[in-house]
Coordinates of C-alpha atoms in Angstrom, one line a residue:
Chain A
M1 CA 46.9 -19.8 -10.9
K2 CA 48.2 -22.2 -13.6
A3 CA 51.5 -23.2 -14.5
K4 CA 54.5 -20.9 -13.7
K5 CA 57.0 -21.3 -16.3
T6 CA 58.3 -19.3 -19.1
I7 CA 56.5 -19.9 -22.3
R8 CA 57.8 -19.1 -26.1
I9 CA 55.6 -17.6 -28.3
G10 CA 56.6 -16.7 -31.9
N11 CA 55.3 -14.9 -34.9
G12 CA 55.7 -16.4 -38.4
Q13 CA 53.8 -14.2 -40.6
G14 CA 53.4 -10.4 -40.5
F15 CA 50.8 -10.0 -43.2
W16 CA 49.0 -11.8 -45.9
G17 CA 52.0 -12.1 -48.5
D18 CA 54.5 -12.7 -46.1
S19 CA 57.5 -15.4 -46.3
M20 CA 55.9 -19.0 -47.0
D21 CA 59.0 -20.7 -45.2
A22 CA 59.0 -18.6 -42.2
P23 CA 56.4 -20.5 -40.3
V24 CA 58.1 -23.9 -41.1
H25 CA 61.5 -22.4 -39.5
M26 CA 59.7 -21.1 -36.6
V27 CA 58.3 -24.5 -35.7
E28 CA 61.3 -26.7 -36.9
D29 CA 64.3 -24.7 -36.0
G30 CA 64.1 -24.3 -32.2
P31 CA 61.7 -24.6 -29.0
L32 CA 58.4 -23.0 -29.3
D33 CA 55.2 -23.3 -27.4
F34 CA 52.8 -21.2 -29.3
L35 CA 53.1 -19.7 -33.0
G36 CA 51.0 -16.6 -34.1
L37 CA 50.4 -15.9 -37.9
D38 CA 49.0 -12.6 -38.6
Y39 CA 47.4 -12.0 -41.8
L40 CA 45.1 -8.9 -41.5
A41 CA 46.0 -5.7 -42.8
E42 CA 43.5 -3.0 -42.9
V43 CA 43.2 -3.4 -46.7
T44 CA 43.2 -7.2 -46.3
M45 CA 39.6 -7.4 -45.2
S46 CA 38.2 -5.6 -48.3
I47 CA 40.2 -7.8 -50.7
M48 CA 38.7 -10.8 -49.0
Q49 CA 35.4 -9.5 -49.0
K50 CA 35.5 -9.0 -52.6
L51 CA 36.9 -12.7 -53.2
K52 CA 34.0 -14.0 -51.0
G53 CA 31.4 -11.9 -53.4
R54 CA 32.9 -14.0 -56.2
D55 CA 33.1 -17.4 -54.5
P56 CA 31.1 -18.1 -51.1
R57 CA 33.9 -20.5 -50.3
A58 CA 36.7 -17.8 -50.5
G59 CA 37.4 -14.7 -48.3
Y60 CA 40.2 -16.2 -46.1
A61 CA 44.0 -16.2 -46.3
T62 CA 44.7 -19.1 -48.6
D63 CA 48.5 -19.0 -47.9
F64 CA 47.8 -20.0 -44.3
I65 CA 46.3 -23.5 -45.7
E66 CA 49.4 -24.1 -47.7
I67 CA 51.4 -23.4 -44.9
M68 CA 49.5 -25.6 -42.5
E69 CA 49.9 -28.5 -44.7
R70 CA 53.7 -28.1 -44.3
I71 CA 53.9 -27.4 -40.4
L72 CA 51.0 -29.4 -38.9
P73 CA 52.7 -32.7 -38.6
A74 CA 55.9 -31.0 -36.8
M75 CA 53.4 -29.0 -34.6
K76 CA 51.7 -32.0 -33.5
R77 CA 55.0 -33.8 -32.7
K78 CA 56.4 -30.9 -30.7
G79 CA 53.2 -29.7 -29.2
V80 CA 53.2 -26.2 -30.6
R81 CA 49.7 -24.6 -30.6
L82 CA 48.8 -22.1 -33.4
L83 CA 46.8 -18.9 -33.5
A84 CA 46.0 -17.1 -36.8
N85 CA 43.6 -14.4 -37.9
A86 CA 43.6 -16.2 -41.2
G87 CA 40.0 -16.5 -41.3
G88 CA 39.4 -13.3 -42.8
V89 CA 35.7 -12.8 -43.6
N90 CA 35.3 -16.5 -44.0
P91 CA 36.5 -18.1 -40.8
Q92 CA 34.2 -21.4 -41.4
A93 CA 35.5 -21.7 -44.9
C94 CA 39.1 -21.5 -43.7
R95 CA 38.2 -23.9 -41.0
N96 CA 37.0 -26.4 -43.5
A97 CA 40.1 -25.9 -45.7
L98 CA 42.2 -26.3 -42.6
F99 CA 40.6 -29.9 -41.8
A100 CA 41.2 -31.0 -45.6
A101 CA 44.8 -29.9 -45.2
A102 CA 45.3 -31.6 -42.0
R103 CA 44.0 -34.8 -43.5
S104 CA 46.2 -34.4 -46.7
S105 CA 49.4 -34.1 -44.3
G106 CA 48.5 -37.2 -42.5
V107 CA 47.2 -35.5 -39.3
K108 CA 44.3 -37.7 -37.9
K109 CA 43.2 -35.6 -34.9
L110 CA 43.0 -32.0 -34.7
R111 CA 41.1 -29.5 -32.3
V112 CA 40.4 -26.2 -33.9
G113 CA 38.5 -23.4 -32.1
T114 CA 37.1 -20.7 -34.5
V115 CA 36.5 -17.3 -32.9
Q116 CA 33.8 -15.1 -34.7
G117 CA 31.5 -12.0 -34.1
D118 CA 33.6 -9.6 -35.7
D119 CA 31.9 -9.5 -39.0
I120 CA 29.0 -6.9 -38.5
L121 CA 28.2 -6.2 -42.2
P122 CA 24.8 -7.8 -42.0
D123 CA 23.9 -6.0 -38.8
L124 CA 24.6 -2.5 -40.2
P125 CA 21.1 -1.6 -41.1
G126 CA 19.8 -2.6 -37.9
L127 CA 22.4 -0.8 -36.0
V128 CA 21.7 2.4 -38.1
K129 CA 18.0 2.0 -37.3
K130 CA 18.8 1.7 -33.4
G131 CA 20.7 5.0 -34.0
V132 CA 24.3 3.7 -33.8
L133 CA 25.7 5.8 -36.7
L134 CA 29.2 4.6 -36.5
H135 CA 30.7 8.1 -37.2
N136 CA 34.1 8.2 -39.0
M137 CA 36.8 8.9 -36.4
D138 CA 38.6 11.2 -38.5
D139 CA 35.7 13.5 -39.9
N140 CA 32.9 12.6 -38.0
R141 CA 30.6 11.9 -40.8
P142 CA 27.8 9.2 -40.0
V143 CA 27.9 5.9 -41.9
T144 CA 24.7 6.6 -43.6
D145 CA 26.8 8.6 -45.9
I146 CA 28.4 5.4 -47.4
M147 CA 25.8 2.9 -46.7
D148 CA 25.2 1.4 -50.1
R149 CA 28.9 1.4 -50.9
I150 CA 30.2 -0.5 -47.9
L151 CA 32.5 -3.6 -48.6
S152 CA 33.4 -4.9 -45.0
A153 CA 32.7 -3.9 -41.5
N154 CA 34.5 -5.9 -38.9
V155 CA 35.2 -5.4 -35.1
Y156 CA 38.5 -5.6 -33.7
L157 CA 37.4 -8.2 -31.2
P158 CA 38.9 -8.6 -27.7
T159 CA 41.3 -11.4 -26.8
T160 CA 38.9 -13.2 -24.7
G161 CA 37.7 -15.5 -27.4
M162 CA 41.1 -16.8 -28.1
V163 CA 41.9 -17.4 -24.4
D164 CA 38.4 -19.3 -24.3
A165 CA 39.5 -21.5 -27.4
L166 CA 42.7 -22.1 -26.0
D167 CA 41.4 -23.0 -22.4
R168 CA 39.1 -25.6 -24.3
G169 CA 41.8 -27.4 -25.8
A170 CA 42.3 -25.7 -29.3
E171 CA 45.4 -26.8 -30.9
V172 CA 44.6 -24.2 -33.6
V173 CA 42.7 -20.9 -32.9
L174 CA 41.2 -19.3 -36.1
T175 CA 39.9 -16.0 -36.0
G176 CA 38.7 -13.1 -38.2
R177 CA 39.3 -9.6 -37.4
C178 CA 40.9 -9.9 -33.9
T179 CA 43.9 -7.3 -32.8
D180 CA 47.3 -8.2 -34.1
P181 CA 48.8 -8.1 -30.7
G182 CA 46.0 -10.5 -29.3
L183 CA 47.6 -13.4 -31.1
T184 CA 50.4 -13.1 -28.8
L185 CA 48.5 -12.0 -25.5
A186 CA 46.1 -15.0 -25.6
P187 CA 48.7 -17.8 -25.0
M188 CA 49.9 -15.7 -22.0
V189 CA 46.4 -15.1 -20.4
H190 CA 45.7 -18.9 -21.1
T191 CA 48.9 -20.1 -19.5
F192 CA 49.4 -17.8 -16.5
G193 CA 45.6 -17.2 -15.9
W194 CA 46.1 -13.4 -15.8
A195 CA 42.8 -11.6 -14.7
W196 CA 41.1 -9.4 -17.4
D197 CA 41.6 -6.4 -15.1
D198 CA 45.3 -7.1 -14.4
W199 CA 46.1 -4.1 -16.7
D200 CA 50.0 -4.1 -16.3
R201 CA 50.2 -7.6 -17.4
L202 CA 47.7 -7.3 -20.1
A203 CA 49.5 -4.2 -21.4
A204 CA 52.9 -6.2 -21.1
G205 CA 51.4 -9.1 -23.4
T206 CA 50.0 -6.4 -25.8
V207 CA 53.5 -4.7 -26.1
A208 CA 55.0 -8.0 -26.7
G209 CA 52.5 -8.7 -29.5
H210 CA 53.1 -5.2 -31.0
I211 CA 56.9 -5.9 -31.1
I212 CA 56.6 -9.3 -32.8
E213 CA 53.5 -8.9 -35.0
C214 CA 55.0 -7.5 -38.0
G215 CA 57.5 -10.7 -38.2
A216 CA 61.0 -10.0 -39.1
Q217 CA 60.3 -6.3 -38.7
C218 CA 61.8 -6.6 -35.3
T219 CA 64.7 -9.0 -36.1
G220 CA 66.5 -6.8 -38.6
G221 CA 64.0 -6.2 -41.4
N222 CA 63.1 -2.4 -42.3
F223 CA 66.1 -1.5 -39.6
S224 CA 67.5 1.8 -40.2
R225 CA 71.2 0.8 -39.9
W226 CA 70.7 -2.0 -42.4
W227 CA 74.3 -2.4 -43.1
E228 CA 74.6 -4.1 -39.7
I229 CA 72.4 -6.9 -40.5
K230 CA 73.8 -10.0 -41.6
G231 CA 72.0 -13.1 -43.1
W232 CA 69.2 -11.6 -44.9
D233 CA 68.6 -14.6 -46.7
R234 CA 67.9 -16.6 -43.7
I235 CA 66.5 -13.8 -41.5
G236 CA 65.0 -15.3 -38.4
F237 CA 61.4 -14.4 -37.3
P238 CA 60.8 -13.3 -33.6
L239 CA 59.8 -15.0 -30.5
V240 CA 59.1 -13.8 -27.1
E241 CA 60.1 -15.8 -23.7
V242 CA 57.4 -14.5 -21.3
A243 CA 57.6 -14.9 -17.7
P244 CA 54.4 -15.3 -15.5
D245 CA 54.9 -11.5 -14.2
G246 CA 54.6 -10.3 -17.8
T247 CA 58.3 -9.4 -18.4
F248 CA 59.7 -11.0 -21.7
V249 CA 63.0 -11.5 -23.6
V250 CA 62.6 -10.9 -27.5
T251 CA 64.7 -13.2 -29.5
K252 CA 64.9 -15.5 -32.5
H253 CA 66.0 -19.3 -33.1
A254 CA 69.7 -19.8 -33.0
G255 CA 71.5 -19.9 -36.2
S256 CA 68.9 -17.5 -38.0
G257 CA 69.9 -14.5 -39.7
G258 CA 69.0 -10.8 -38.7
L259 CA 69.5 -8.9 -35.5
V260 CA 67.6 -8.5 -32.2
S261 CA 68.9 -5.4 -30.5
V262 CA 67.7 -2.6 -28.2
D263 CA 67.6 -0.6 -31.4
T264 CA 65.7 -3.1 -33.6
I265 CA 63.1 -3.5 -30.9
A266 CA 62.9 0.2 -30.0
E267 CA 62.1 0.9 -33.7
Q268 CA 59.6 -1.8 -34.1
L269 CA 57.9 -0.3 -30.8
V270 CA 57.3 3.1 -32.3
Y271 CA 56.0 1.4 -35.7
E272 CA 52.5 2.5 -36.7
M273 CA 52.3 4.2 -33.2
G274 CA 49.7 7.1 -32.3
N275 CA 49.7 8.6 -29.0
P276 CA 52.7 6.6 -27.1
R277 CA 50.8 7.1 -23.6
A278 CA 47.7 5.5 -25.0
Y279 CA 48.0 2.4 -27.2
I280 CA 44.3 1.3 -27.2
T281 CA 43.4 -2.3 -27.8
P282 CA 40.0 -3.8 -27.0
D283 CA 41.6 -5.6 -23.8
V284 CA 43.7 -2.9 -22.2
V285 CA 45.4 0.8 -22.7
A286 CA 49.2 0.4 -22.9
D287 CA 51.5 3.1 -22.0
F288 CA 54.5 2.8 -24.5
T289 CA 56.5 5.5 -22.3
S290 CA 56.5 2.9 -19.6
V291 CA 58.5 0.3 -21.6
K292 CA 62.1 -0.4 -20.6
I293 CA 64.3 -2.2 -23.0
E294 CA 67.6 -3.6 -22.3
P295 CA 70.2 -6.1 -23.6
A296 CA 70.2 -9.6 -22.3
G297 CA 72.8 -11.3 -24.3
R298 CA 73.3 -11.9 -28.1
N299 CA 70.1 -11.5 -30.0
R300 CA 68.3 -11.1 -26.8
V301 CA 66.6 -8.0 -25.6
R302 CA 64.5 -7.8 -22.2
V303 CA 61.4 -5.9 -22.0
S304 CA 60.0 -4.8 -18.7
G305 CA 58.3 -2.1 -16.6
I306 CA 55.1 -1.8 -18.7
K307 CA 52.1 -0.2 -17.3
G308 CA 48.6 -0.5 -18.4
A309 CA 45.1 1.4 -17.8
P310 CA 41.7 0.1 -18.1
A311 CA 40.3 -0.9 -21.5
T312 CA 37.9 1.4 -23.0
D313 CA 34.0 0.7 -23.2
S314 CA 34.1 0.5 -27.0
Y315 CA 35.7 -1.5 -29.8
K316 CA 36.9 -0.4 -33.1
V317 CA 35.2 -1.2 -36.1
S318 CA 37.1 -1.1 -39.5
M319 CA 35.0 -0.7 -42.3
S320 CA 35.9 -0.4 -46.2
Y321 CA 34.0 1.0 -48.9
R322 CA 33.9 1.5 -52.7
D323 CA 35.3 4.8 -53.6
G324 CA 35.3 5.1 -57.3
Y325 CA 38.0 3.6 -59.7
K326 CA 41.8 3.9 -60.3
S327 CA 44.4 3.0 -62.6
T328 CA 48.1 3.3 -62.8
G329 CA 50.4 3.0 -65.8
Q330 CA 54.2 3.1 -65.9
L331 CA 56.8 3.7 -68.6
T332 CA 60.7 3.6 -68.4
L333 CA 62.8 6.4 -69.8
S334 CA 66.3 5.9 -70.7
G335 CA 68.9 8.7 -70.7
P336 CA 70.2 10.9 -71.7
D337 CA 68.0 13.6 -70.2
A338 CA 65.9 10.9 -68.7
L339 CA 64.0 13.0 -66.3
A340 CA 63.3 15.9 -68.9
K341 CA 61.9 13.3 -71.4
A342 CA 59.9 11.7 -68.7
K343 CA 58.3 15.1 -68.0
I344 CA 57.5 15.7 -71.9
C345 CA 55.8 12.2 -71.8
A346 CA 53.5 13.2 -68.8
R347 CA 52.5 16.5 -70.4
A348 CA 51.8 14.9 -73.5
L349 CA 49.7 12.0 -71.9
W350 CA 47.6 14.6 -69.7
G351 CA 47.4 17.0 -72.8
R352 CA 46.1 14.2 -75.0
L353 CA 43.8 12.9 -72.7
R354 CA 42.3 16.7 -72.0
R355 CA 41.9 17.1 -75.8
A356 CA 40.0 13.9 -76.1
G357 CA 37.7 15.3 -73.5
F358 CA 38.8 13.3 -70.4
T359 CA 39.3 15.0 -67.1
Y360 CA 39.7 13.2 -63.8
Q361 CA 38.6 13.8 -60.1
Q362 CA 42.4 13.1 -59.1
T363 CA 45.5 12.5 -61.2
R364 CA 49.1 12.1 -60.2
T365 CA 52.4 12.0 -61.7
E366 CA 55.4 10.7 -60.2
Y367 CA 59.0 10.0 -61.4
L368 CA 60.1 6.9 -59.7
G369 CA 64.0 7.3 -58.9
V370 CA 63.3 11.1 -58.5
N371 CA 60.3 12.2 -56.2
S372 CA 57.9 9.4 -55.5
C373 CA 59.0 9.0 -51.9
H374 CA 61.0 12.1 -50.8
E375 CA 59.1 15.0 -52.9
G376 CA 60.3 18.1 -51.8
I377 CA 63.1 16.6 -49.5
V378 CA 65.6 15.2 -52.1
G379 CA 66.4 17.7 -54.9
E380 CA 65.8 16.5 -58.4
E381 CA 69.4 17.2 -59.2
A382 CA 70.3 13.9 -58.2
L383 CA 71.9 11.8 -60.8
T384 CA 69.0 9.9 -62.8
P385 CA 70.6 7.7 -65.6
E386 CA 67.1 6.4 -66.1
V387 CA 63.5 7.3 -64.5
V388 CA 60.3 5.5 -64.3
L389 CA 57.3 7.6 -65.2
R390 CA 54.3 6.5 -62.9
V391 CA 50.9 8.2 -63.7
S392 CA 47.7 7.5 -62.0
V393 CA 44.1 8.6 -61.9
K394 CA 40.9 8.2 -59.9
D395 CA 37.7 9.0 -60.8
P396 CA 34.0 7.6 -60.0
D397 CA 33.6 6.8 -63.9
R398 CA 35.4 3.2 -64.7
D399 CA 35.0 4.0 -68.5
K400 CA 37.0 7.4 -68.1
V401 CA 39.5 5.5 -65.9
N402 CA 40.0 2.7 -68.7
R403 CA 40.4 5.3 -71.2
F404 CA 43.3 6.6 -69.3
G405 CA 44.9 3.2 -69.8
C406 CA 44.9 3.4 -73.6
E407 CA 47.1 6.6 -73.5
I408 CA 50.3 5.0 -72.0
A409 CA 51.7 2.7 -74.8
P410 CA 51.1 5.2 -77.6
L411 CA 54.0 7.3 -75.9
V412 CA 56.4 4.6 -77.0
T413 CA 56.3 5.7 -80.6
S414 CA 54.7 9.2 -80.2
G415 CA 57.1 10.5 -77.5
P416 CA 60.6 11.3 -77.0
P417 CA 63.2 8.7 -77.7
G418 CA 64.3 6.0 -75.1
V419 CA 60.6 5.3 -74.0
T420 CA 60.2 1.7 -72.9
G421 CA 59.1 -0.6 -70.1
F422 CA 55.6 -1.1 -71.3
A423 CA 54.5 -4.6 -70.8
G424 CA 51.3 -6.5 -69.5
G425 CA 48.9 -4.4 -71.8
R426 CA 46.8 -1.4 -70.8
P427 CA 46.3 -0.9 -67.3
K428 CA 42.6 -1.7 -66.2
A429 CA 40.4 0.3 -63.9
T430 CA 40.4 -1.3 -60.5
E431 CA 38.1 -0.4 -57.6
A432 CA 39.4 2.0 -55.1
I433 CA 38.6 1.3 -51.5
S434 CA 38.7 3.7 -48.7
F435 CA 38.5 3.2 -45.1
W436 CA 36.1 4.3 -42.4
P437 CA 37.3 3.7 -38.7
A438 CA 34.5 4.1 -36.1
L439 CA 33.7 3.1 -32.5
I440 CA 30.9 0.6 -31.3
P441 CA 29.8 0.1 -27.8
K442 CA 31.2 -3.1 -26.6
E443 CA 27.8 -4.5 -25.4
L444 CA 26.5 -4.5 -29.1
V445 CA 29.0 -6.9 -30.1
R446 CA 28.6 -10.7 -29.5
L447 CA 31.7 -13.0 -29.4
D448 CA 31.1 -16.5 -31.0
V449 CA 33.7 -19.4 -30.0
R450 CA 33.3 -22.7 -31.8
M451 CA 35.2 -25.9 -31.0
E452 CA 35.5 -28.6 -33.6
D453 CA 37.3 -31.7 -33.8
L454 CA 38.8 -33.5 -36.7
N455 CA 38.6 -37.2 -36.0
Chain B
M1 CA 77.5 22.6 -38.2
K2 CA 74.5 21.1 -40.1
V3 CA 74.2 17.5 -40.2
P4 CA 71.3 15.2 -41.3
L5 CA 69.3 13.6 -38.5
Y6 CA 70.3 10.1 -39.6
R7 CA 73.8 11.0 -38.0
L8 CA 71.9 11.5 -34.6
A9 CA 68.8 9.2 -34.7
H10 CA 66.9 6.2 -36.5
A11 CA 63.6 6.1 -37.4
R12 CA 60.8 3.8 -38.7
S13 CA 57.4 4.7 -40.2
G14 CA 54.1 3.3 -41.4
D15 CA 50.6 4.1 -42.1
K16 CA 47.8 5.3 -39.8
G17 CA 44.8 5.8 -42.0
D18 CA 45.3 8.6 -44.3
G19 CA 48.3 9.8 -42.4
S20 CA 51.5 8.1 -41.5
N21 CA 53.6 7.9 -38.2
V22 CA 57.2 8.5 -37.9
G23 CA 59.0 7.2 -34.8
R24 CA 62.4 8.6 -34.4
L25 CA 64.9 7.4 -31.7
A26 CA 68.0 9.3 -30.8
Y27 CA 71.3 7.6 -30.0
N28 CA 72.0 9.5 -26.9
Q29 CA 70.6 12.3 -24.7
D30 CA 72.5 15.1 -26.3
C31 CA 71.1 14.0 -29.6
Y32 CA 67.6 13.7 -28.2
E33 CA 68.0 17.3 -26.7
I34 CA 68.9 18.7 -30.1
M35 CA 65.9 17.0 -31.7
R36 CA 63.7 18.3 -28.8
Q37 CA 64.6 21.7 -29.7
Q38 CA 64.9 21.8 -33.7
V39 CA 62.7 18.8 -34.9
T40 CA 59.5 20.7 -33.8
P41 CA 56.2 19.9 -35.7
A42 CA 56.5 23.1 -37.6
A43 CA 59.9 22.1 -38.9
V44 CA 58.7 18.6 -39.6
R45 CA 55.9 20.3 -41.4
R46 CA 58.2 22.3 -43.4
H47 CA 60.5 19.5 -44.2
F48 CA 57.6 17.4 -45.5
R49 CA 55.9 20.3 -47.5
G50 CA 55.9 18.3 -50.7
I51 CA 54.3 15.3 -49.0
V52 CA 51.9 16.4 -46.0
R53 CA 48.8 18.2 -46.6
G54 CA 47.6 18.2 -43.1
R55 CA 49.0 19.0 -39.6
V56 CA 52.0 17.5 -37.7
E57 CA 51.7 16.1 -34.3
R58 CA 54.7 15.4 -31.9
F59 CA 54.5 13.0 -29.1
A60 CA 57.6 12.5 -26.8
V61 CA 58.7 9.0 -25.8
P62 CA 61.6 9.9 -23.5
N63 CA 61.9 6.2 -22.2
L64 CA 63.2 5.4 -25.8
L65 CA 64.8 8.9 -26.3
G66 CA 62.5 9.5 -29.0
F67 CA 59.7 11.2 -30.6
N68 CA 56.5 10.0 -32.3
F69 CA 55.3 12.2 -35.3
L70 CA 51.9 12.0 -36.9
L71 CA 52.0 13.2 -40.4
H72 CA 48.2 13.9 -41.2
N73 CA 46.9 13.5 -44.7
S74 CA 50.1 12.4 -46.2
L75 CA 49.2 9.5 -48.0
G76 CA 47.0 10.7 -50.9
G77 CA 44.0 9.0 -49.3
G78 CA 45.6 6.1 -47.8
G79 CA 45.4 2.4 -48.4
S80 CA 44.1 1.2 -51.7
A81 CA 42.4 4.7 -52.4
S82 CA 45.7 6.3 -52.8
L83 CA 47.4 7.2 -56.2
K84 CA 51.0 7.3 -54.5
N85 CA 53.7 5.0 -55.1
D86 CA 54.2 4.9 -51.4
A87 CA 50.7 4.7 -50.4
Q88 CA 51.7 3.4 -46.8
G89 CA 54.5 6.0 -45.7
K90 CA 56.8 3.3 -45.5
T91 CA 59.7 5.7 -46.8
H92 CA 58.5 8.6 -44.4
G93 CA 61.0 7.5 -41.7
M94 CA 64.0 7.6 -44.0
A95 CA 62.5 10.9 -45.5
L96 CA 62.8 12.4 -41.8
L97 CA 66.2 11.2 -41.3
L98 CA 67.2 13.5 -44.2
M99 CA 66.4 16.6 -42.4
E100 CA 69.4 18.7 -41.3
V101 CA 69.7 20.0 -37.9
D102 CA 72.4 22.4 -36.3
V103 CA 74.9 20.9 -33.9
P104 CA 77.5 22.7 -31.9
P105 CA 81.2 22.8 -33.1
R106 CA 82.9 19.5 -32.1
F107 CA 79.6 17.9 -31.1
P108 CA 80.5 14.4 -30.6
L109 CA 78.4 12.6 -33.3
P110 CA 77.7 9.0 -32.3
K111 CA 79.8 6.5 -34.0
V112 CA 77.1 4.3 -35.5
G113 CA 79.0 3.3 -38.6
S114 CA 77.5 3.7 -42.1
A115 CA 76.7 2.3 -45.4
G116 CA 79.2 3.1 -48.3
A117 CA 76.4 5.4 -49.6
L118 CA 76.3 7.6 -46.8
A119 CA 78.9 10.3 -46.9
P120 CA 80.5 11.0 -43.3
A121 CA 79.5 14.6 -41.9
G122 CA 81.1 17.3 -43.4
Q123 CA 81.5 16.0 -46.8
L124 CA 77.7 16.2 -47.3
Q125 CA 76.6 18.4 -50.1
E126 CA 74.9 21.4 -49.4
P127 CA 71.2 20.9 -50.7
S128 CA 70.2 23.3 -53.2
R129 CA 67.9 26.3 -52.0
R130 CA 66.6 27.2 -55.3
S131 CA 62.9 26.5 -55.7
R132 CA 62.3 22.9 -56.7
V133 CA 58.7 23.3 -57.8
T134 CA 58.4 21.6 -61.4
Q135 CA 55.4 20.7 -63.2
G136 CA 55.7 17.0 -61.9
R137 CA 55.7 18.4 -58.4
R138 CA 52.4 20.4 -58.9
R139 CA 50.7 17.5 -60.5
S140 CA 51.7 15.1 -57.9
A141 CA 50.1 17.2 -55.1
G142 CA 47.2 15.3 -55.9
R143 CA 45.0 18.3 -56.7
K144 CA 42.0 18.0 -59.1
T145 CA 42.9 18.8 -62.5

């Protein structure tokens, strides 16, 4: 058994595009032992794979490098260790950029552990040959249906690799596709020496990670009773104070804005949840119906009682594939009669395209301010002094999709009065990307942990 | 007495592939019981008829006085394949809170405060029952044209 003290693990990024200042505040504004930065939403891997296709040195979260340049000196000074899945589809390039950033921020020594093995894109033909067909978890189609269109294929790696890197002294652990909660679980397993079959504790660490992985979403962001939140402009990011038995307190740095309450934590617990009794990660199956949440002081919530069950024998694979082209255009309609005029514009636009011989696999018309979010739930009678018309198409034919983009601006002069908001040129076709979730037997995946030192 | 669910519960939603999940948490045991009886998968499917194209699953999370709903096929393809403005179901939680439930007369509604925009119970406008099918609605169903 290792040290038996409480450790503080924070989150400073919930996704690629999150606050650039949050990690700085997390490191500088209070005590912290570990900081996790989560960059990888499902869609992110495919974007990164595209970037890498254009430039072999790209394909990782570039925000991360800029942030590290700012926080590395303070991290070193305070002894904060960091875990990030910023590596995306190119962890090696990310590591190189990190070393460069460290040098330019005046850091002389840095030990970085890079965890890889998630990218199985090159292995797909071999796997298929072996009869591993990576059936789509939603509709059971074999992966051979989309073989020539696959953009990315990444396994959600177990947390063992990150723990290994920490055990070997990594100050920064860089990964590709790991699970989001793993960034929080890894420091616990490393510090407390939990066994990989200590299911309840692994589940507790996983729940802790689930709560803080979306950054400020558990500290007041996205909270139903938003009117209770104070200090939006300096909203604090979350951290957990974890005891060796796996119980933990969720809190945030003193002086920051936002709110940590039983309700803000409970809301985040149910975020992106499937079956609450079986939250499956590569490490454990956590039972969210066992979680006990109670107040533990101002902006402090204690979480305990968590039960876990043995991990499954497969890993989840997230693949993305090219699925035609899409385009979206917008126009703003002023009142009076904004909605009625928006509908005339929509009818004119689709009619003109049809007359010109263009029909599409999929089209969509939305009236922002009227029905784009709560269609069929909120009536159109709602007062609409102005409306944004949003029209979209999707089709395998790129030229057809681009032709659609030519049809928006003419409505300014050939539609009803009060049409505006057309800026930025004709909308262009962009590649539509779909997802392919699948399972892969664990024994077919090889983890690769590399330690490298900046000297 | 009919009240919107936001008087009884709070919620959060996000995406799950081409579906969304809405976790909804009651403010107390009485509110939980009303939701257990009235906010059934069928009722939720009806409420989301303009949005959900698949089935609705409900899981109880009694320790949080809540239910988790999976709204299958509700994102128009999901992720970056979707043509929807809300391609990730971020607004589905608030949408569910607009659902109306029946509470007994003098039911003690939890005092959770409110924003200025939310009218107190009783002053809520009765939603219109007439058909709201419009050309825009049919278009936005994401069907082939």
